[in-house]
Structure formats: C-alpha cells, structure tokens
Tab-separated table of C-alpha atoms and ligand atoms in Angstrom:
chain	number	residue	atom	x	y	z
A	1	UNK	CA	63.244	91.377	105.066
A	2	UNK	CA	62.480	87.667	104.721
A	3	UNK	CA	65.683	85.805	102.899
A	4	UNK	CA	67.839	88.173	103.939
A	5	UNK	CA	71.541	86.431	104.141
A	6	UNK	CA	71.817	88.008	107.546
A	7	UNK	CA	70.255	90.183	110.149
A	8	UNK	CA	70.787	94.071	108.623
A	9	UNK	CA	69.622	95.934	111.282
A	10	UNK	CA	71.159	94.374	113.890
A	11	UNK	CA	73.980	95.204	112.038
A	12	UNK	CA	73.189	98.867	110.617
A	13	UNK	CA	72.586	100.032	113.936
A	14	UNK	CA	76.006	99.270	115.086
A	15	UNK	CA	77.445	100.897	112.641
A	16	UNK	CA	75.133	104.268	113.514
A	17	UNK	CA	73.757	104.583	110.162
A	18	UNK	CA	71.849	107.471	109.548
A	19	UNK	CA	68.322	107.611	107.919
A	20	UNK	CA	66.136	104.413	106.972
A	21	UNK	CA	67.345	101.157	105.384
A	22	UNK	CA	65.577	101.075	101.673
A	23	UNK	CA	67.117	97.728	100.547
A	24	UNK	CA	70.540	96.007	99.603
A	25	UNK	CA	72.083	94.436	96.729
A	26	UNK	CA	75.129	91.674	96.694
A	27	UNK	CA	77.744	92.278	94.753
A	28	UNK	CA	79.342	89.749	93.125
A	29	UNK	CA	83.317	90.578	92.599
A	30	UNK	CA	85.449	89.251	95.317
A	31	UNK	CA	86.586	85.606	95.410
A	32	UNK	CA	87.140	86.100	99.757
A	33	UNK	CA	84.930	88.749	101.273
A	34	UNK	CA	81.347	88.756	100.619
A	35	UNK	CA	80.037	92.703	99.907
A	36	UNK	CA	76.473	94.106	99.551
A	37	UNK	CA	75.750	97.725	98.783
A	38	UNK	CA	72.864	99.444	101.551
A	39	UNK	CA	70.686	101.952	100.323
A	40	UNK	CA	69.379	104.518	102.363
A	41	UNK	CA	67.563	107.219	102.462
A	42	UNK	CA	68.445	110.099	104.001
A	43	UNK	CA	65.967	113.363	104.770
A	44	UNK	CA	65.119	112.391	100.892
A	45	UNK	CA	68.321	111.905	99.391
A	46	UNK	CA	69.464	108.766	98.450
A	47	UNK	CA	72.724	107.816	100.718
A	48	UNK	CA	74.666	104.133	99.874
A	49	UNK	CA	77.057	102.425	101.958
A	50	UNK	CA	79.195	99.171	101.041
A	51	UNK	CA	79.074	96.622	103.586
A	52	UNK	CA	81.431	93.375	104.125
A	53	UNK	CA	81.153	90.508	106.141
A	54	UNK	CA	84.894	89.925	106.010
A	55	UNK	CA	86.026	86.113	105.590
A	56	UNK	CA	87.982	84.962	108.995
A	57	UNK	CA	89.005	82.220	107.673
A	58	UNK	CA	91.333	83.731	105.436
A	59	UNK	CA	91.361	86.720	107.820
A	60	UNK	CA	91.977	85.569	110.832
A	61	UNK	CA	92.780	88.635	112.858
A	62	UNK	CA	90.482	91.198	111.841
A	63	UNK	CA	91.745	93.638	114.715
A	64	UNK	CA	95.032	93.286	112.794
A	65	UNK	CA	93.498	93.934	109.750
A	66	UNK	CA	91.205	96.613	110.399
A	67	UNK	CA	94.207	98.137	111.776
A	68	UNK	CA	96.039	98.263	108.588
A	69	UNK	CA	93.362	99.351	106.486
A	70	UNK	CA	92.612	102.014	108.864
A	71	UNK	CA	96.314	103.673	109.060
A	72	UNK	CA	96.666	102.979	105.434
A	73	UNK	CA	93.338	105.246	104.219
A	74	UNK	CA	94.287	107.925	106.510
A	75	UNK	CA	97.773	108.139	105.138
A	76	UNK	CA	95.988	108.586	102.433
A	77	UNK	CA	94.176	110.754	103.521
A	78	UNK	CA	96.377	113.374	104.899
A	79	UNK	CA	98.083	113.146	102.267
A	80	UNK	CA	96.016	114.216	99.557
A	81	UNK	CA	94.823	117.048	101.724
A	82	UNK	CA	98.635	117.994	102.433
A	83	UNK	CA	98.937	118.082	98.552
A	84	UNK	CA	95.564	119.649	97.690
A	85	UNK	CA	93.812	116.763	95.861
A	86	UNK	CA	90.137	117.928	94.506
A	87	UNK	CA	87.426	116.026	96.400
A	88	UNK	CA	89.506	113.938	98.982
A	89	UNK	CA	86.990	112.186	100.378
A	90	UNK	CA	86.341	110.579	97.011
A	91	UNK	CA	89.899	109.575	96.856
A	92	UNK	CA	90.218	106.557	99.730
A	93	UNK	CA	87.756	104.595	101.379
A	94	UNK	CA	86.213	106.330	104.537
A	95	UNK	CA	85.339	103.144	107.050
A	96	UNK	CA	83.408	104.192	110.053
A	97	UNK	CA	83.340	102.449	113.006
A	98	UNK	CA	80.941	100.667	115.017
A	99	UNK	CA	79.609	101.024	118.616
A	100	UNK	CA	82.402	99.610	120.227
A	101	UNK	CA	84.734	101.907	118.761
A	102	UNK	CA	86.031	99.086	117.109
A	103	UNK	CA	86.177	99.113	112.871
A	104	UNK	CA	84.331	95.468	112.521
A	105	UNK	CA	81.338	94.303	114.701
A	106	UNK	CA	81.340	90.834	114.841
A	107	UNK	CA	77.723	89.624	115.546
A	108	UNK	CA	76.700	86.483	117.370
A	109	UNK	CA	77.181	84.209	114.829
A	110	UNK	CA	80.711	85.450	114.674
A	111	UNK	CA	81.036	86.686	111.482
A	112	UNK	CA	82.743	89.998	111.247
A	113	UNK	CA	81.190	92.976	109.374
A	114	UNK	CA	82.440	96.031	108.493
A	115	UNK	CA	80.822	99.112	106.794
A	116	UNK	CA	82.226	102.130	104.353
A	117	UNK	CA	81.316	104.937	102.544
A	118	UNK	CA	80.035	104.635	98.898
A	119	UNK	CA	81.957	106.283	96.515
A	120	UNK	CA	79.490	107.961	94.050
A	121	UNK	CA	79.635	108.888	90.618
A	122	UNK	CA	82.260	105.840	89.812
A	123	UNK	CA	82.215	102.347	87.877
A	124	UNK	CA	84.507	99.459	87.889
A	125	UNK	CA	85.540	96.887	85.419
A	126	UNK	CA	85.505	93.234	85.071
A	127	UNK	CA	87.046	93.435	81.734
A	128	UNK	CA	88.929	96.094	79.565
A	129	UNK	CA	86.792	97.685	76.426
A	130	UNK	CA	89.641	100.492	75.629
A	131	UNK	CA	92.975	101.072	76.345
A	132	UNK	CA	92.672	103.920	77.487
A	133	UNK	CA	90.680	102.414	80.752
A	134	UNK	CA	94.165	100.442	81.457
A	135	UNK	CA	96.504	103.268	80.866
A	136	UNK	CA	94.454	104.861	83.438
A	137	UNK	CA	94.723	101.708	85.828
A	138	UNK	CA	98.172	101.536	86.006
A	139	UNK	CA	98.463	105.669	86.672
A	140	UNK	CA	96.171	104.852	89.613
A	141	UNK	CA	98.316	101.758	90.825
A	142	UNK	CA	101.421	103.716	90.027
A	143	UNK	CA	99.903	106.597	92.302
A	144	UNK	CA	99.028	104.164	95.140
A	145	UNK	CA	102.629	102.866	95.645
A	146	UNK	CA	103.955	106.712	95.659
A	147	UNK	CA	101.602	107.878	98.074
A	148	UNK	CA	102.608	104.973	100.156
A	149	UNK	CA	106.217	105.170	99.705
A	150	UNK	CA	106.593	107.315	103.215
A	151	UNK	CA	104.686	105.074	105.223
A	152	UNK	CA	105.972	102.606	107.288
A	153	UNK	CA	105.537	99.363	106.138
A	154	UNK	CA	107.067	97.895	109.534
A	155	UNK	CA	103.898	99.224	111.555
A	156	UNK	CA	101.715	96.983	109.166
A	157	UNK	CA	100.689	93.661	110.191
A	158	UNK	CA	101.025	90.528	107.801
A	159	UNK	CA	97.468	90.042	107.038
A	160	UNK	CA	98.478	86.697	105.393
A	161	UNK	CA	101.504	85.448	106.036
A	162	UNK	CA	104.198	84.788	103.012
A	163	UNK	CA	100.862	85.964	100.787
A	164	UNK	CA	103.581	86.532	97.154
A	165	UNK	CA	106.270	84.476	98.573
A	166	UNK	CA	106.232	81.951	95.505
A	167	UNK	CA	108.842	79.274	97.071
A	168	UNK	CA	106.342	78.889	99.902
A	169	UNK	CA	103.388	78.846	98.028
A	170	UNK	CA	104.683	75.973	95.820
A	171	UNK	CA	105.543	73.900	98.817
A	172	UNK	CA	102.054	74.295	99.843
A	173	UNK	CA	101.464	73.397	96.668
A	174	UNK	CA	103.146	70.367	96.418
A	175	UNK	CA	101.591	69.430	99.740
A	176	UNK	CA	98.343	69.614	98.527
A	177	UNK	CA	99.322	66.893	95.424
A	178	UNK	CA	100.541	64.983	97.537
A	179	UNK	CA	97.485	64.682	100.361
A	180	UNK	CA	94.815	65.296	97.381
A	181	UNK	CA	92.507	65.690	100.235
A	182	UNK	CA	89.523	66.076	97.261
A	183	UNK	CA	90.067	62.786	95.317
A	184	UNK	CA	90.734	64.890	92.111
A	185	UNK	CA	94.171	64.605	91.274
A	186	UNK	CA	93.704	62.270	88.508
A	187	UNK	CA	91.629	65.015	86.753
A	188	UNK	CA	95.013	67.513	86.485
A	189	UNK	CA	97.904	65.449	85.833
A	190	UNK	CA	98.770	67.470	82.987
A	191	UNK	CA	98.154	70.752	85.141
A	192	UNK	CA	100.446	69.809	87.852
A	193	UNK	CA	103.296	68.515	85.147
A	194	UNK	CA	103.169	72.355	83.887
A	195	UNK	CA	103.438	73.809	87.569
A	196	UNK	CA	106.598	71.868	88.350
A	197	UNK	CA	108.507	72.190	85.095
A	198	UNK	CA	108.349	76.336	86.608
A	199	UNK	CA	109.174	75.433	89.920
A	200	UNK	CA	112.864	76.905	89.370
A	201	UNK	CA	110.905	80.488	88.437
A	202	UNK	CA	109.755	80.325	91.988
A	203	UNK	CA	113.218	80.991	93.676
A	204	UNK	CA	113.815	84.150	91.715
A	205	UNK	CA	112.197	86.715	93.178
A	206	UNK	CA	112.738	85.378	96.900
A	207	UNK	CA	116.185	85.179	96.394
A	208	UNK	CA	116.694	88.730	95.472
A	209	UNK	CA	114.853	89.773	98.440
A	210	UNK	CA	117.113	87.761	100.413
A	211	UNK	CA	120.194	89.348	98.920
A	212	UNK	CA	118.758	92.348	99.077
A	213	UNK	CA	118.478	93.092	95.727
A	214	UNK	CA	115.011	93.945	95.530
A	215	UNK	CA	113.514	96.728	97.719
A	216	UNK	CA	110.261	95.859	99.889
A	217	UNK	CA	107.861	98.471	99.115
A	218	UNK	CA	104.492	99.103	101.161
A	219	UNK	CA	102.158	97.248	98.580
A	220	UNK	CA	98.645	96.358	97.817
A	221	UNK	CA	99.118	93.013	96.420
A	222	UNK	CA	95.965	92.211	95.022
A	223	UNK	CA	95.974	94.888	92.098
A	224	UNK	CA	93.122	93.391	90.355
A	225	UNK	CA	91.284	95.634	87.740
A	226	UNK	CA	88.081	95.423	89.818
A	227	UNK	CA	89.758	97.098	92.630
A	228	UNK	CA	90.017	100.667	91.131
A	229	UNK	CA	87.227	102.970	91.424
A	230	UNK	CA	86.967	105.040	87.650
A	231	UNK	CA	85.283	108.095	87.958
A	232	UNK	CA	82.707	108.592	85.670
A	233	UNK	CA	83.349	111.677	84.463
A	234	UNK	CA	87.149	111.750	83.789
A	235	UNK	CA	87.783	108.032	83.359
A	236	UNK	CA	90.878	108.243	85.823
A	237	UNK	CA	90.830	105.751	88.440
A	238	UNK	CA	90.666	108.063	91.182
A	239	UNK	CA	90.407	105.139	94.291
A	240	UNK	CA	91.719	101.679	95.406
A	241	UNK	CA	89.635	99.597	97.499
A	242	UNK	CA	90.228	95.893	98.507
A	243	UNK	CA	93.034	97.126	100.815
A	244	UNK	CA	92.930	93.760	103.093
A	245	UNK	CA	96.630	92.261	101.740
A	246	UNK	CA	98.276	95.868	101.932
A	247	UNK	CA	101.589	94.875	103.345
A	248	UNK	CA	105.375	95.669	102.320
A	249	UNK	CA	105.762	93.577	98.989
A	250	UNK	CA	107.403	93.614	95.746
A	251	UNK	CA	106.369	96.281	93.183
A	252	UNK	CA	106.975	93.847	90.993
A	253	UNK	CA	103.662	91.732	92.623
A	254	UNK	CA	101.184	94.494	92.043
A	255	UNK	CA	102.575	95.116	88.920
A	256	UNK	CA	102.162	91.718	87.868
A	257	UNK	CA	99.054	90.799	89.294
A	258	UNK	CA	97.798	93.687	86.944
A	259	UNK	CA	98.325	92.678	83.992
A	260	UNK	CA	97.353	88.677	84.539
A	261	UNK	CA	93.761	90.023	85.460
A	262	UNK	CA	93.498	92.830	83.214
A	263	UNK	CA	95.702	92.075	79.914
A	264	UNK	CA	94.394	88.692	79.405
A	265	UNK	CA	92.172	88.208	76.217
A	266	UNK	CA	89.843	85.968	78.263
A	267	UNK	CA	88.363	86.256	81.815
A	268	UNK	CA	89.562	84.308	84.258
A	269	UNK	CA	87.361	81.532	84.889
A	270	UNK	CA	87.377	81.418	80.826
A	271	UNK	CA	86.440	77.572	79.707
A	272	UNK	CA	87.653	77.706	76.349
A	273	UNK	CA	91.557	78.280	77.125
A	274	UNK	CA	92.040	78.933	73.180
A	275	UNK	CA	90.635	82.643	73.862
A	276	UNK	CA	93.230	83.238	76.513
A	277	UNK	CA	96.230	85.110	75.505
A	278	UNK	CA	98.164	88.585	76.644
A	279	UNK	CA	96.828	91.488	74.483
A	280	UNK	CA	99.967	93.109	73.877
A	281	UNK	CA	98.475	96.464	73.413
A	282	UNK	CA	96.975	96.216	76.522
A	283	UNK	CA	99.978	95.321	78.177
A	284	UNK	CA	101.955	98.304	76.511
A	285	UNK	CA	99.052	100.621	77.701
A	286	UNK	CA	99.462	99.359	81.372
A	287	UNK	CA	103.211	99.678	81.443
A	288	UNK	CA	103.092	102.981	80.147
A	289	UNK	CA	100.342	104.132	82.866
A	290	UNK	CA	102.055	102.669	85.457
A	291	UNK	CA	105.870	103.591	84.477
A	292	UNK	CA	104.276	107.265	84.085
A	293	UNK	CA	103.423	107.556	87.898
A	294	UNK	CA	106.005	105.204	89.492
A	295	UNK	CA	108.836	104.673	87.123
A	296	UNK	CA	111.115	107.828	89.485
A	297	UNK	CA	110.431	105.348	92.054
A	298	UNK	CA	111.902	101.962	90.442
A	299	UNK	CA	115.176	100.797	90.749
A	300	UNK	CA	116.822	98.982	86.930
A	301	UNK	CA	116.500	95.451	88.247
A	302	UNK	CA	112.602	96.238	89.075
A	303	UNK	CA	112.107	97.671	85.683
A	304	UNK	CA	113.889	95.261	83.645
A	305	UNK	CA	111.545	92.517	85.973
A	306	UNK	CA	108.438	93.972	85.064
A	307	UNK	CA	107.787	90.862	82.863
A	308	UNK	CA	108.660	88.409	84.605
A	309	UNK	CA	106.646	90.268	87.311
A	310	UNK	CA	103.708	89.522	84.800
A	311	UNK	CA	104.176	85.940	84.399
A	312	UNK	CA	105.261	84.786	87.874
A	313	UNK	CA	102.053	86.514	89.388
A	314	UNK	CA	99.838	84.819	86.771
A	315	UNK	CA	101.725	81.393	87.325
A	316	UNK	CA	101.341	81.973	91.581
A	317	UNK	CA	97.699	82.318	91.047
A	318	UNK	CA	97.817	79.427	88.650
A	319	UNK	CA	99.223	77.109	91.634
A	320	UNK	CA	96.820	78.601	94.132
A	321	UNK	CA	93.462	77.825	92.321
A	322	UNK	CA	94.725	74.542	91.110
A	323	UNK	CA	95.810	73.954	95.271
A	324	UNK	CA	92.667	75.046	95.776
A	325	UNK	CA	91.155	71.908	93.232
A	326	UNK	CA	93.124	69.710	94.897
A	327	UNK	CA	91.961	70.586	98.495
A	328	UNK	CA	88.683	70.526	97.930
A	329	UNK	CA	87.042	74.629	97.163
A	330	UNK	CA	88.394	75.431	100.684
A	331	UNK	CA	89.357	78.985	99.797
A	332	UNK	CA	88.259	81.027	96.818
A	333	UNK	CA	84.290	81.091	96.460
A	334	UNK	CA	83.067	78.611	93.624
A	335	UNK	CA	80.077	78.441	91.266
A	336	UNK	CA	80.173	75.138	90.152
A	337	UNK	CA	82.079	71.936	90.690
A	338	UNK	CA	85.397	72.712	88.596
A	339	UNK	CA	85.814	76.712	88.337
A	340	UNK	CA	88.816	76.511	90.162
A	341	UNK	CA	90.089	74.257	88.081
A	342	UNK	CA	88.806	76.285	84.822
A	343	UNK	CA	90.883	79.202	86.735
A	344	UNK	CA	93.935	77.269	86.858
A	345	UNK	CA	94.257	76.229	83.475
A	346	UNK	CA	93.634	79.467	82.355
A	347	UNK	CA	96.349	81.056	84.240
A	348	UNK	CA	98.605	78.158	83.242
A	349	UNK	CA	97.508	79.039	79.155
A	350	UNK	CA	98.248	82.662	79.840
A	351	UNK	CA	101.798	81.942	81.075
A	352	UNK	CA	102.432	79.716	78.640
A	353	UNK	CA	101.550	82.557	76.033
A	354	UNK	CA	103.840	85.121	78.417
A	355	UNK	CA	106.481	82.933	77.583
A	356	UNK	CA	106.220	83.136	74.104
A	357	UNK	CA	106.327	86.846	74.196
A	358	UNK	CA	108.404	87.572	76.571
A	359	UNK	CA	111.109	89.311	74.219
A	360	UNK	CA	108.192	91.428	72.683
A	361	UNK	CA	107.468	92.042	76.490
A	362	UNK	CA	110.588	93.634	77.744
A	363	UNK	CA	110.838	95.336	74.198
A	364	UNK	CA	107.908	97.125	75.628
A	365	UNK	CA	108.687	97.525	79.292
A	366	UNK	CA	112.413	99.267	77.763
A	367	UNK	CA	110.447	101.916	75.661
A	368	UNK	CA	109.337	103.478	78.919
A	369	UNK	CA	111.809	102.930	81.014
B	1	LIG	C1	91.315	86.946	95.484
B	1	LIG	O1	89.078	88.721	96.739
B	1	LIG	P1	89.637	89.024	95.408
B	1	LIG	O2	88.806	88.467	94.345
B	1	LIG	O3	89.958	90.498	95.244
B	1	LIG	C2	92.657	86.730	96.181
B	1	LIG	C3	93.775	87.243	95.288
B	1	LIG	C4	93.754	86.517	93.950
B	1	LIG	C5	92.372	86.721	93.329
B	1	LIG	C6	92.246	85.937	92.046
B	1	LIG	C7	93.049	87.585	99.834
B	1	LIG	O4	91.095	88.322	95.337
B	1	LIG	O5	95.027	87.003	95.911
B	1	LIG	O6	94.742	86.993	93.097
B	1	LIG	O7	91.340	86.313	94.222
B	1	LIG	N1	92.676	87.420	97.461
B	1	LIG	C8	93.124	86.802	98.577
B	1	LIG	O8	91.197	86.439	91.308
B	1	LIG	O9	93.556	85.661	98.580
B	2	LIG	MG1	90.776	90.935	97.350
C-alpha cells in the first residue's frame, strides 16, 4: 500500500465494505472531484465500488450536498420501481453511507470521501465514434429531466450558488481581468476582446427567468458526455452520475452543455483550435434523442432556444476556464501550465463556429420540434 494518495482502509472500513481490498485505480475524468475505482473481492467474486474524495473547495457544504444527491437517486429510485424499469438498481447510483450514518466521512485530514456502488457491465465516453452513441445520450438526458419533473426542486440546496447564471459569471469574470491575480493577462488579450464583444448574450437567458418566461426545471447542469453510464449490451445510456450541481435550472443549460462537450469535432483541451468545430450531424442526432424523451415537456420559447442553449453554455465555460487562467489554476484540475487556457480558446473557436451555423442550427432543432 506504499504511495497510496490516501489511507484506504481507514477509509473502507467506514464505509462497511464487505470482503478484502484487492487494489484501486484513479480515474481520470472529472475536472473537480477526484474518483478511484476499489476492487474487492468478495467470497470469490469480484465486487467494485467508486470512491470520491469530493473537492470542498468547490463544495463547501457536503451535508448539503450529500443531501441532494441522496433525495435525488431515490426519487429515482422509486420511481423506476413505481414504473417497472428492468434492473433498477442499475439505473441510479446507490451511495451507502458511512459509520456515522452520515453519506461522506471526512477523515482527519479533512477531506471528505464518499463511496458508491459500481455499475457493471457499462462504458462511458470521452468522445463520440457514432451517432448513434449521442442519439442515445440525449434520450438518457431527456429521461433524467422527466423523471425529475415531480420533484421538488425547492427542497434542493444550491450546491453552487448562481452555477448557469451567465450575467454573474461574467462579472466574476471581469473581476478576474481586472485583479489578474496570475500575471497572465497579457497572454489573452485577444481571448478576453472575444468574451466581451458577447457580453450582451449574457443577459438573455437571466432575463427571461426574471420575467418569467422561462420555467426552472429540477436540472443536472453538468450534462457532460462522460456522465452517462452506456450499457454494454444495448448501447442506451441507462444512468447519470456526477449528480453534485443537480439543482432547479434551465433545460436549456443541460441541453447546451451537451452538445459543447459532445458535438464538438475536437476535445476540449484540443491545442490545435483549427480541428474544433460543431459536427452538425452530431448535433442533429442529439436534438433528436433528446426532443424524443423531453420535447412533451418543453414549452416553444425553450425549443426555439435550444441553440442558443448550445452556444451560451459553450461561451459560459469559455469565460470560466479563461477566469480560471487569469486567477491562477484555482479551480478546474490542470496538467500543464496553460490547459486552461487551451480550454478557453477552444470553447471560444467552437462558439465562434455556432455562430456561423446557427440558421442551419435551428433548421435542425424545428424538424423535431
Ligand atoms: C467540471 O467535474 P466535471 O469535469 O464533470 C465543471 C463543469 C464544467 C466542466 C468542463 C462543478 O465538470 O461545470 O462544465 O468541468 N463542474 C463544476 O469540462 O464546476
Ligand atoms: Mg462534474
């Protein structure tokens, strides 16, 4: 057990976990949490479990959070037992608790762990090889804001507070040009001209909220591609995980957030911004996934948004990495010295190619509506 990032069974045996510890391997997906898989074994059979040390810095209540993530999966839960769902259990994340009864043990170091079930027979994707894959994404998405649409959003807590609210995440922007607390601003002058040419893009969405023209849905706001469990078998994504920013939200966010991860040409931390474009294939897959499940659910304004949905999302987490440049790596792990500033410019190249085919975009988006 010698370079072991932290003490495992100290922390396996608050968590109860059954049979003996065979090894563990990190994963390497999230930008926030840090996640390792445990392998057990268990009277001969092989049993995994996927543990987190959840990061409190961007978390900083994990009672709070834990408490969302824990009345979200058992709505979910009930729910696909109340409506017969094959293999349930396979269908939401199962967290167990620890010792204390509580759903996180922080240890004496205080960092907070938490532990759930592996989900077997399953892959997930970094990137999209067939359309088909993306159709099935935005089915499962789709799915995920219907079987939430009964459940109170108001008991939730706001994990992170204005998390999609685009006029305050360009002020915090802004703030961080102007302190350029890492010395770096002279590297993105160009970067930070193309962020506040959009700034009027930023009021849009807030100010339907605000007139109430946009309904606040309970949402998982992080809708990455990485964050769907595909079952091996059937190719449908079958479970969502990465439920820390559930929270009511725009369906217009997870949409969004969607296809900037999962219809760009390039990956996201892409150096040569030339590859980076929207596949509009892939983006016509996606909206017909995803208007297949949730379109009954959608008012006009949110369908003729969808979009703008797309590129607003990509140009938030455009600002945010390039705010993260500019305040020194604070936030989002980093590799090397300028990832999040290889991030940033390719969100800003994949807006800038949104733009461009925007009409060919809500062409699309109207064939399913
Ligand atoms: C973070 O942890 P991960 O990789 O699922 C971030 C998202 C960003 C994403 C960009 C809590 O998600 O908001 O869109 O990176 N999560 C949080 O890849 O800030
Ligand atoms: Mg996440």
């Amino acid at each position: 057990m010698a370079n072991m990032p932290f003490n495992i069974e100290e922390v396996c045996e608050q968590f109860s976990l059954n049979g003996t510890f065979i090894r563990y391997e990190q994963i390497n997906n999230g930008h926030i949490n840090n996640t390792y898989h445990l392998i057990f074994d268990e009277e001969g059979q092989t049993k995994k479990y996927v543990l987190q040390k959840v990061n409190t810095h961007v978390f900083r209540k994990p009672d709070q959070l834990m408490s969302n993530i824990v009345a979200v999966t058992s709505h979910i839960h009930n729910k696909n037992i109340e409506n017969n769902v094959d293999c349930p259990e396979r269908r939401t994340l199962v967290f167990l608790p620890c010792l204390s009864g509580k759903y996180y043990y922080t240890d004496k170091n205080n960092n907070c762990w938490r532990v759930y079930i592996y989900v077997n027979d399953v892959y997930t994707c970094n990137t999209i090889d067939n359309e088909e894959i993306f159709f099935n994404a935005g089915v499962a998405f789709g799915e995920f804001q219907n079987i939430l649409a009964d459940f109170d959003g108001s008991s939730l807590f706001e994990t992170i507070e204005n998390f999609h609210n685009t006029v305050s995440r360009f002020a915090d922007f802004k703030k961080a040009v102007q302190e350029n607390l890492s010395g770096r601003l002279h590297n993105v002058k160009e970067e930070v001209e193309f962020a506040n040419t959009r700034e009027k893009d930023t009021h849009i969405l807030v100010d339907l909220i605000a007139e109430g023209k946009l309904p606040l849905r309970v949402t998982h706001n992080d809708t990455k591609l990485n964050n769907i469990l595909f079952d091996n078998k059937t190719n449908k994504g079958i479970c969502i995980i990465d439920l820390d920013t559930v929270m009511p939200g725009l369906s217009l966010y997870d949409f969004g957030d969607s296809i900037r991860f999962g219809a760009n040409t390039a990956a996201e931390d892409e150096k040569d911004v030339s590859k980076v474009s929207l596949d509009l294939n892939l983006y016509e897959s996606y909206v017909k996934g995803y208007l297949s499940s949730a379109k009954d659910a959608l008012t006009d304004l949110e369908k003729e948004l969808l979009p703008f949905g797309a590129k607003l999302m990509t140009y938030e987490c455009g600002i945010r990495f390039l705010m993260d440049y500019l305040n020194g790596d604070k936030y989002f792990h980093t590799d090397y010295d300028d990832h999040n500033l290889v991030r940033a410019r390719t969100q800003f190249a994949l807006v800038a190619d949104m733009e461009k085919k925007m009409d060919k975009m809500l062409e699309i988006t109207k064939k399913y509506c």
